[in-house]
Short mmCIF file of C-alpha atoms and ligand atoms in Angstrom, two decimals:
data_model
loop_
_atom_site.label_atom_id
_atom_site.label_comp_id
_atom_site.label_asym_id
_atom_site.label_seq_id
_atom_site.Cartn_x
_atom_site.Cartn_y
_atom_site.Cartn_z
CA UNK Q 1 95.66 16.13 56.94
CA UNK Q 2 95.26 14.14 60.41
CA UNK Q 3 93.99 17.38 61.55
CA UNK Q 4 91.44 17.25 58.79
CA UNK Q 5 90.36 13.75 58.84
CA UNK Q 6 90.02 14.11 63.26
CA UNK Q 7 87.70 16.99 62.27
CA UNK Q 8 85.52 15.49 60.18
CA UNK Q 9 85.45 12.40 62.66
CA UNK Q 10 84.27 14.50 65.47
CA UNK Q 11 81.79 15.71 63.49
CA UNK Q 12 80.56 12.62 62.44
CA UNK Q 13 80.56 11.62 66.10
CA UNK Q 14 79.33 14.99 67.38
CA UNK Q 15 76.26 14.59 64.66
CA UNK Q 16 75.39 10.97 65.28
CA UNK Q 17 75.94 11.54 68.72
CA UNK Q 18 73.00 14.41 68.50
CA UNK Q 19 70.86 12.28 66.43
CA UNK Q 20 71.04 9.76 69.09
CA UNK Q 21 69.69 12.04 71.88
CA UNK Q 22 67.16 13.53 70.13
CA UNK Q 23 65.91 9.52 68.84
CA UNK Q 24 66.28 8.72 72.77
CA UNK Q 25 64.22 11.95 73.91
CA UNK Q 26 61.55 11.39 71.20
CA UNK Q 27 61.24 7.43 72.31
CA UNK Q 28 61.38 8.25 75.82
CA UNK Q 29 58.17 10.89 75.08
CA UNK Q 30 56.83 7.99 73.74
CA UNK Q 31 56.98 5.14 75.98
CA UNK Q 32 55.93 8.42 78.84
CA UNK Q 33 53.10 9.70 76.98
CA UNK Q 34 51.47 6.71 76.33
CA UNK Q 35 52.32 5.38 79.96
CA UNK Q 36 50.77 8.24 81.23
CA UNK Q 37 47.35 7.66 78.81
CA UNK Q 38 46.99 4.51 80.54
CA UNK Q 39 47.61 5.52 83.90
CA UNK Q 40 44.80 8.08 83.27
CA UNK Q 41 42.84 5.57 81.82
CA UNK Q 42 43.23 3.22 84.86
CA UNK Q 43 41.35 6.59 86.63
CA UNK Q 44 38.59 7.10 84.26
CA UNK Q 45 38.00 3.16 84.27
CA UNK Q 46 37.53 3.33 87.90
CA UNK Q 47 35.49 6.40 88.42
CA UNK Q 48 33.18 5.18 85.42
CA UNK Q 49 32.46 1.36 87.31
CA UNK Q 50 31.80 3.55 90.35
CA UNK Q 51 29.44 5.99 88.40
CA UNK Q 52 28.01 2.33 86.99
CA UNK Q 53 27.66 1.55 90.47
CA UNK Q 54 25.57 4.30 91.80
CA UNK Q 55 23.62 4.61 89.10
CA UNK Q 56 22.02 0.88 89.13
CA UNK Q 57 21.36 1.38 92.87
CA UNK Q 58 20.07 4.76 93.34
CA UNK Q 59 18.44 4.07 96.87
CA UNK Q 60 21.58 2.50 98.40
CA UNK Q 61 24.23 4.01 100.76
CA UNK Q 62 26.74 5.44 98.88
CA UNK Q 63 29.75 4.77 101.00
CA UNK Q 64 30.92 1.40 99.95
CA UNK Q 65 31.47 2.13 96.46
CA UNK Q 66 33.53 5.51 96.99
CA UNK Q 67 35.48 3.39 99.31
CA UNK Q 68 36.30 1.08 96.56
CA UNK Q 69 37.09 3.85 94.59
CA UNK Q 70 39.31 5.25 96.53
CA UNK Q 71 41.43 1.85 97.00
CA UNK Q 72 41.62 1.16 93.28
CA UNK Q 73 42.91 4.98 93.07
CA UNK Q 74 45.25 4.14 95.36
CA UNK Q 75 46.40 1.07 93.93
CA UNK Q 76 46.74 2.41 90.80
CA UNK Q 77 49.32 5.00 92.31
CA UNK Q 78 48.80 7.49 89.12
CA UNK Q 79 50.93 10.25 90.56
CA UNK Q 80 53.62 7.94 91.28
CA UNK Q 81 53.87 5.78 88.10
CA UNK Q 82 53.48 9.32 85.58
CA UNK Q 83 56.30 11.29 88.03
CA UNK Q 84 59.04 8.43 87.48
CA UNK Q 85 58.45 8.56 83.34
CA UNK Q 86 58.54 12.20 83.37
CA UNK Q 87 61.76 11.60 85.60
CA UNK Q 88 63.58 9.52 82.64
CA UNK Q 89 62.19 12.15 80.05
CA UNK Q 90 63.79 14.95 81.48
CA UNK Q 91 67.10 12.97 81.69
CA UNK Q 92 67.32 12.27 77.88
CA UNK Q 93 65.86 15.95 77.06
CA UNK Q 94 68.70 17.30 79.31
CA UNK Q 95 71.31 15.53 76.98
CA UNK Q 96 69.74 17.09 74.01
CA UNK Q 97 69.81 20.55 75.85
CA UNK Q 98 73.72 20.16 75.97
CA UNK Q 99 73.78 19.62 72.07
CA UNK Q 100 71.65 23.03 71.67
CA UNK Q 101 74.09 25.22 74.59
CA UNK Q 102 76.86 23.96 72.93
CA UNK Q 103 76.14 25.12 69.39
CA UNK Q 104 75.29 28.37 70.75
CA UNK Q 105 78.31 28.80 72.23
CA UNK Q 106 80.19 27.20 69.11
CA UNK Q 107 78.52 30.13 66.87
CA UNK Q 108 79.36 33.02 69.57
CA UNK Q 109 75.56 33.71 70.46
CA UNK Q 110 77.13 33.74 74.49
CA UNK Q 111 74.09 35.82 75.86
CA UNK Q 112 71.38 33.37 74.30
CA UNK Q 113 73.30 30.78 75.56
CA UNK Q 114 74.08 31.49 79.09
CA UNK Q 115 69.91 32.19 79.29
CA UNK Q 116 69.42 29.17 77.38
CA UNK Q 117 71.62 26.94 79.77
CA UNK Q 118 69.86 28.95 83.08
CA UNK Q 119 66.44 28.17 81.90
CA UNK Q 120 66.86 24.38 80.47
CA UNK Q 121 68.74 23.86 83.48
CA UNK Q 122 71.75 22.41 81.32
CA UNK Q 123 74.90 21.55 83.89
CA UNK Q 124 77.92 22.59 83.29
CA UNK Q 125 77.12 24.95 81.24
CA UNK Q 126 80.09 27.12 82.48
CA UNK Q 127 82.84 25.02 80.93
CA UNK Q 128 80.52 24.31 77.53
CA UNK Q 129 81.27 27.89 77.35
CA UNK Q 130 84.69 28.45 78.39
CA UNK Q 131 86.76 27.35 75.20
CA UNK Q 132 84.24 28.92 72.94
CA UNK Q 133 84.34 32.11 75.03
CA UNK Q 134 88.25 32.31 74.23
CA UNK Q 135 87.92 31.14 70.80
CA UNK Q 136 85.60 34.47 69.96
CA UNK Q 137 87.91 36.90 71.98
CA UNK Q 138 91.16 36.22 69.73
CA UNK Q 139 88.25 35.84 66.71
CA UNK Q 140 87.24 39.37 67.13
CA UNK Q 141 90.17 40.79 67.82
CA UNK Q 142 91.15 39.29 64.32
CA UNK Q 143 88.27 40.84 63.01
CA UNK Q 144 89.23 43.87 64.27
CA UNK Q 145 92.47 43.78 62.20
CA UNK Q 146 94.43 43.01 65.15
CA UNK Q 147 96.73 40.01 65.25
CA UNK Q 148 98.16 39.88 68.76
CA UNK Q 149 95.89 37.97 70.57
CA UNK Q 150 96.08 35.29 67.64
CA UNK Q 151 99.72 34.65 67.78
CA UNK Q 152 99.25 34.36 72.00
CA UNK Q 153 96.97 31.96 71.22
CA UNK Q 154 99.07 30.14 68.68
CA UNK Q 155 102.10 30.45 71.91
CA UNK Q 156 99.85 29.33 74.05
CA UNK Q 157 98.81 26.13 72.28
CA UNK Q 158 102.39 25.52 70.57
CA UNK Q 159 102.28 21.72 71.58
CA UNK Q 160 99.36 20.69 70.47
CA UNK Q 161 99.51 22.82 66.93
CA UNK Q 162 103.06 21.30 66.01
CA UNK Q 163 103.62 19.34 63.61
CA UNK Q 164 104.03 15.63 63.69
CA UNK Q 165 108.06 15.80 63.03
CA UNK Q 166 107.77 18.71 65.29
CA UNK Q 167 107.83 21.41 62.65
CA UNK Q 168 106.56 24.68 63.32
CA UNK Q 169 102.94 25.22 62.90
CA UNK Q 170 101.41 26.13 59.53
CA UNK Q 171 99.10 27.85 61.46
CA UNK Q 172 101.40 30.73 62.89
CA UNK Q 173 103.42 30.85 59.58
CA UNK Q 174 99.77 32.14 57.80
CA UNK Q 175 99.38 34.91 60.61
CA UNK Q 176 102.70 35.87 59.48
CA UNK Q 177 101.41 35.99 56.00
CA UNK Q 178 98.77 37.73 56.35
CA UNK Q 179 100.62 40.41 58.75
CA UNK Q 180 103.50 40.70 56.15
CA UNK Q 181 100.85 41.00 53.09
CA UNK Q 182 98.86 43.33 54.74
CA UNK Q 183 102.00 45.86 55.54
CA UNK Q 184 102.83 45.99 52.02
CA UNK Q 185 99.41 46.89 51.04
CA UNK Q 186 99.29 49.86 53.53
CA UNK Q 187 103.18 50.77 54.41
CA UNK Q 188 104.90 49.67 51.38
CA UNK Q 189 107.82 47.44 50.55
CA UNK Q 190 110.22 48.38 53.47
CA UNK Q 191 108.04 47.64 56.32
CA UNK Q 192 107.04 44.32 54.58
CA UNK Q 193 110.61 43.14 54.06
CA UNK Q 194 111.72 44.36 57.79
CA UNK Q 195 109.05 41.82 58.83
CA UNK Q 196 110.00 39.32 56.88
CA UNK Q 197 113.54 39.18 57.84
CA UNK Q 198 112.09 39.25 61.75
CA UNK Q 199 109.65 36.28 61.31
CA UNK Q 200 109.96 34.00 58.28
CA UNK Q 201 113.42 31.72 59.20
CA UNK Q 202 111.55 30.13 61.45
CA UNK Q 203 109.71 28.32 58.69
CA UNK Q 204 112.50 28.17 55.78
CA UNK Q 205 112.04 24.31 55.82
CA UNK Q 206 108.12 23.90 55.32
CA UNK Q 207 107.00 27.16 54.17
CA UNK Q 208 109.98 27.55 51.59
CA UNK Q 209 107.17 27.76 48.00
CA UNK Q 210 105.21 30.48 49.77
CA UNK Q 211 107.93 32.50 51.34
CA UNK Q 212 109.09 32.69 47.74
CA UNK Q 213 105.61 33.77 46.07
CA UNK Q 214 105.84 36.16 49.23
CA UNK Q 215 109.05 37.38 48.20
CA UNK Q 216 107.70 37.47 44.62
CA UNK Q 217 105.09 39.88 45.59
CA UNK Q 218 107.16 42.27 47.33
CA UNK Q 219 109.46 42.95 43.97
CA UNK Q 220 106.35 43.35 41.86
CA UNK Q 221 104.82 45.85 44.59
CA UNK Q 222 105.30 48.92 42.96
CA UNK Q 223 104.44 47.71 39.86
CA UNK Q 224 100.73 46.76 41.35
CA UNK Q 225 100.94 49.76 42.89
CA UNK Q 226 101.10 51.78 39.66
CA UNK Q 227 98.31 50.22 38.39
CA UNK Q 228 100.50 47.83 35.61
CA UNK Q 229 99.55 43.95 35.96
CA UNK Q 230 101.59 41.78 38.56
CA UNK Q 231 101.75 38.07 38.49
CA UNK Q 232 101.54 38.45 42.32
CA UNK Q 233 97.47 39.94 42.14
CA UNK Q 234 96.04 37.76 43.30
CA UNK Q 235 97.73 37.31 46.42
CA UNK Q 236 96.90 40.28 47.64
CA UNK Q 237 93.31 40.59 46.45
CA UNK Q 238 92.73 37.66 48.53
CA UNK Q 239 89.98 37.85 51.41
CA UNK Q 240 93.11 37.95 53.59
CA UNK Q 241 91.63 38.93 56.97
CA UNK Q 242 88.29 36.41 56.20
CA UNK Q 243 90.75 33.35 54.88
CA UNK Q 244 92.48 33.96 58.38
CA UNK Q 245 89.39 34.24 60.62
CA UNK Q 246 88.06 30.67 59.49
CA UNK Q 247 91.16 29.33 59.58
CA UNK Q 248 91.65 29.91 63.28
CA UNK Q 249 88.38 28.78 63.42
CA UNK Q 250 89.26 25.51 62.05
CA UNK Q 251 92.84 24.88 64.14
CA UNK Q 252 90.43 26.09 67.66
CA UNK Q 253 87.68 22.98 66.93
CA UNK Q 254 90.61 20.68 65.86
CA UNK Q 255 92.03 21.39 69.38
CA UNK Q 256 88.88 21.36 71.11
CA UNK Q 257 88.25 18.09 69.32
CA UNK Q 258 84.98 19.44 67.78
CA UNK Q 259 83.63 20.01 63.92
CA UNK Q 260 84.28 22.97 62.68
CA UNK Q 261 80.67 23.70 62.10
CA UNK Q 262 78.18 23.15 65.18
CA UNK Q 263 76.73 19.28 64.68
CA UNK Q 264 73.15 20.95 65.19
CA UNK Q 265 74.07 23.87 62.20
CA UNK Q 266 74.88 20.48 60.03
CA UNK Q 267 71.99 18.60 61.16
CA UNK Q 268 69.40 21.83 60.53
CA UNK Q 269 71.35 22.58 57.02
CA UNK Q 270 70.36 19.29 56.07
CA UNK Q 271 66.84 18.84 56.98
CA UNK Q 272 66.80 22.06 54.73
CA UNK Q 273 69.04 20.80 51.99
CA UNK Q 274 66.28 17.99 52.15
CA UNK Q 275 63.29 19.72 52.66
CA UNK Q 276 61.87 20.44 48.76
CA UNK Q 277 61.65 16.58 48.50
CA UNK Q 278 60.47 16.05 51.92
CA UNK Q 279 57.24 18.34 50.52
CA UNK Q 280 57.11 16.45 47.13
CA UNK Q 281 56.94 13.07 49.19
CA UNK Q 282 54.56 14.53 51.08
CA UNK Q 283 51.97 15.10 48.98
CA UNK Q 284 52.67 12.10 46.58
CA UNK Q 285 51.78 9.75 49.84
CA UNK Q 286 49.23 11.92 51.44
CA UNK Q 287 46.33 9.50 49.86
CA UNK Q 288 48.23 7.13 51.23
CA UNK Q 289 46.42 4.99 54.18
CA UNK Q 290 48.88 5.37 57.63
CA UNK Q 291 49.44 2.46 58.46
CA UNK Q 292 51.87 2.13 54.84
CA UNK Q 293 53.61 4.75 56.20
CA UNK Q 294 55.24 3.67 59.80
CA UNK Q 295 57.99 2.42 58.07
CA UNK Q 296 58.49 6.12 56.90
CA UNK Q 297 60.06 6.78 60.09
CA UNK Q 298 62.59 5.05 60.28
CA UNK Q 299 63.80 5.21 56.88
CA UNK Q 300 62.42 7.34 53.83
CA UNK Q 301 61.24 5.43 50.83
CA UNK Q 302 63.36 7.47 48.89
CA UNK Q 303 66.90 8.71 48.80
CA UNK Q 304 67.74 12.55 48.96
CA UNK Q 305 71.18 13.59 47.82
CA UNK Q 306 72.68 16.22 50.05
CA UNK Q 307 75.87 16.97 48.53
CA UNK Q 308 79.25 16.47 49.29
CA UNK Q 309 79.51 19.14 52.06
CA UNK Q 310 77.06 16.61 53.92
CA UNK Q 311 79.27 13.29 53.06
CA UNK Q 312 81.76 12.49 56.10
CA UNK Q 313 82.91 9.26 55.35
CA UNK Q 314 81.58 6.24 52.92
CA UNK Q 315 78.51 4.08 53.60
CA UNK Q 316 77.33 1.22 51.88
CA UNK Q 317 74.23 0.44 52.19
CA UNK Q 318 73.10 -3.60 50.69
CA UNK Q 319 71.10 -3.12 47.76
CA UNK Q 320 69.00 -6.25 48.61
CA UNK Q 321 68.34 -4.99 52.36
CA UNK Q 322 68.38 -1.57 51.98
CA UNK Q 323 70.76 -1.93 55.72
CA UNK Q 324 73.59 0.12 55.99
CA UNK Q 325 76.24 -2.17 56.70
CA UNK Q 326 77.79 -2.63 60.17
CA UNK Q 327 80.85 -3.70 61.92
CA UNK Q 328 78.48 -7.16 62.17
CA UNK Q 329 77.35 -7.18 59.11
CA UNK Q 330 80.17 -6.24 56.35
CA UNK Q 331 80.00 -5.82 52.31
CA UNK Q 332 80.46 -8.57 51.06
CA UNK Q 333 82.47 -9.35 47.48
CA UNK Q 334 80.59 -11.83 45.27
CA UNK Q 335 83.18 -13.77 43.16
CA UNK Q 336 81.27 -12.10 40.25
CA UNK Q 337 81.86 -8.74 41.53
CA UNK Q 338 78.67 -8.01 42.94
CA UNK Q 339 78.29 -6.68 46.30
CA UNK Q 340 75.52 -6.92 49.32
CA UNK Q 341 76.11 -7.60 53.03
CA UNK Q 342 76.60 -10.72 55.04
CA UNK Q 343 73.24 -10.98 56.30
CA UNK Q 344 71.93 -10.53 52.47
CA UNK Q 345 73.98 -13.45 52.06
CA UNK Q 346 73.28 -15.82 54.74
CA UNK Q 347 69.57 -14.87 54.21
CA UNK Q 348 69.67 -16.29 50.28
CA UNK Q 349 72.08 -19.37 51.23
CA UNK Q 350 70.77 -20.89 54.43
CA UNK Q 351 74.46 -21.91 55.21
CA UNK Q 352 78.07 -21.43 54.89
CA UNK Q 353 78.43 -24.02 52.02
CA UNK Q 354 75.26 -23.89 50.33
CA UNK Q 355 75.78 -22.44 46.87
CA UNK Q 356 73.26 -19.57 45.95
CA UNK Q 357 72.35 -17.43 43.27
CA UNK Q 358 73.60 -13.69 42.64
CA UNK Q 359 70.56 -11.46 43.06
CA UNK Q 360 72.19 -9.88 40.57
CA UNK Q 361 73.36 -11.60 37.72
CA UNK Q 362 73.27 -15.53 36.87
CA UNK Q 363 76.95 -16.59 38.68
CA UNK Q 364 76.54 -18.97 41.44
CA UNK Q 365 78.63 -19.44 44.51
CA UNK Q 366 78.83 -20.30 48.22
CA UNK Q 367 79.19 -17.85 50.87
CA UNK Q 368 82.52 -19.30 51.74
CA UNK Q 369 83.56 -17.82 48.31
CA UNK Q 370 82.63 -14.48 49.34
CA UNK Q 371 85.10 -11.85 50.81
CA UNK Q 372 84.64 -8.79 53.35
CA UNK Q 373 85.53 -5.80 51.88
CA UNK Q 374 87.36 -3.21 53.80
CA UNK Q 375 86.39 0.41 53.06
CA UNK Q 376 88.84 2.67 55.35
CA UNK Q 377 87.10 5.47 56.26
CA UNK Q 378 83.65 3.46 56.87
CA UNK Q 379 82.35 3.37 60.24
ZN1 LIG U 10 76.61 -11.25 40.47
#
């Protein structure tokens, strides 16, 4: 369950963490693009008083005014002041180029990726790839129907994958599972049972329920077999070798201390999840003049549910402020039982002692009156 909730906070982190690079590239384009416009139009502001120049005197010596030109050029220092933006742009793009190399290394697409980390230039590209590059060997391999390389693995990283009272892991004892399953599909009850007596003691204190259902299988074998119902079905029409595949899966991005699912898969499966109402927006506030839309990127004017595969731990956002709440600025509990944050609050009251209205109902109180609430799993 630690496991679990780790996961889903390195994803979190791993997500936000790629939303923040791509924010920092995109600003950084910004501030270079439109440094750049004005460094060009420094130049054309120049070269046009110069043209001015010439052009009111026709008959005079044209010398002194493309010397002035060329100091104000100088001054200017174009070259110089565009190169040093570009210089800070390429730093945050470089970030983001990590984020992409990794996920193509998390999803096993090693070719793209080593050409994709060669031509963005991405460093250390070599040890992005390295856990991911084991991670797919053992993966195949278990794809393959082979379960060797799996248990090494499991050997190899027998620290880590214990349990916290130092139990074995529930990792290995599903390898076993799956290996003792799949012999009495194909070699009958004999050959399951000699493998159970060789590998399942180990795990007689946490894995006692299913070593029974196991067990339970194996009597009713020939009775599946013959084609008459058995209680035990459905254990072995299980996706046994696919169950196993993501569950490694799973247990390698727990150690590596990365989300099972690449952040930038997550991030792209929800811009799609989102996409339908993106378009309906859209063209409801296409008539709309521009400038009522800047706000729209920062925050959407409305909300799009994503589902709960997309929900890694719980917000609140103030319903008077429309801010999701910070370390700084909590939910606050209204003696009422309403709820908006401590700014909300201190914006209404004007001070500590002041007694204010509920936005949302008639109770009145003082902020003093009001208590942080502490949601566990919020950020
Ligand atoms: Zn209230």
């Amino acid at each position: 369950m630690a496991a679990a909730q780790a996961a889903a906070a390195a994803a979190v982190a791993d997500v936000e963490a790629a939303l923040r690079e791509a924010d920092k590239a995109a600003k950084k384009q910004k501030v270079c693009a439109a440094s750049s416009a004005q460094a060009i139009n420094k130049m054309l502001q120049a070269v046009g008083k110069a043209r001015q120049q010439l052009l009111a005197a026709p008959a005079a010596p044209p010398q002194a005014v493309l010397q002035e030109l060329h100091a104000e050029l100088a001054a200017a220092d174009v070259a110089r002041a565009m190169t040093a933006d570009t210089k800070d742009l390429h730093g945050a793009v470089s970030k983001l180029g990590k984020v992409i190399a990794e996920h193509l290394f998390h999803e096993g697409l090693f070719e793209i990726g080593q050409v994709f980390v060669e031509e963005a230039g991405v460093e250390e590209g070599e040890a992005l790839k390295r856990p991911y590059a084991s991670m797919h060997t053992v993966l195949q391999e278990v794809q393959r129907h082979n379960l060797a390389p799996a248990l090494e693995w499991v050997r190899e990283h027998e620290a880590a994958l214990r349990g916290p009272g130092g139990e074995p892991c529930a990792f290995e004892f599903s390898i076993h599972r799956l290996a003792f399953l799949s012999l009495l599909k194909e070699q009958g009850q004999a050959a399951a049972m000699a493998y159970a007596r060789q590998h399942f003691a180990r795990f007689q204190a946490t894995q006692m329920a299913a070593i029974q259902k196991l067990m339970g299988a194996l009597c009713f074998s020939r009775r599946a077999a013959a084609g008459r119902p058995s209680p035990y079905a459905d254990l072995l029409a299980e996706d046994l070798w696919g169950n196993l595949a993501r569950d490694f899966v799973r247990q390698c991005c727990v150690l590596l201390g990365q989300a099972q699912d690449s952040p930038l898969l997550v991030t792209v499966a929800a811009g799609a999840a989102a996409l339908p109402t993106l378009l309906k927006l859209a063209t409801v506030i296409s008539d709309q003049p521009v400038a009522d839309l800047a706000g729209a990127a920062e925050q959407l004017p409305v909300e799009i549910p994503l589902g709960q595969e997309f929900i890694f731990h719980s917000v609140f956002a103030c319903p008077v402020s429309r801010d999701q709440s910070t370390r700084d600025n909590p939910p606050m509990l209204l003696p009422c039982g309403h709820c908006i944050c401590k700014a909300s609050i201190y914006k209404i009251a004007k001070a500590a002692n002041r007694s204010f209205k509920c936005p949302y109902c008639p109770a009145e109180c003082t902020p003093r009156d009001c208590q942080e609430l502490v949601v566990p799993d919020m950020e």
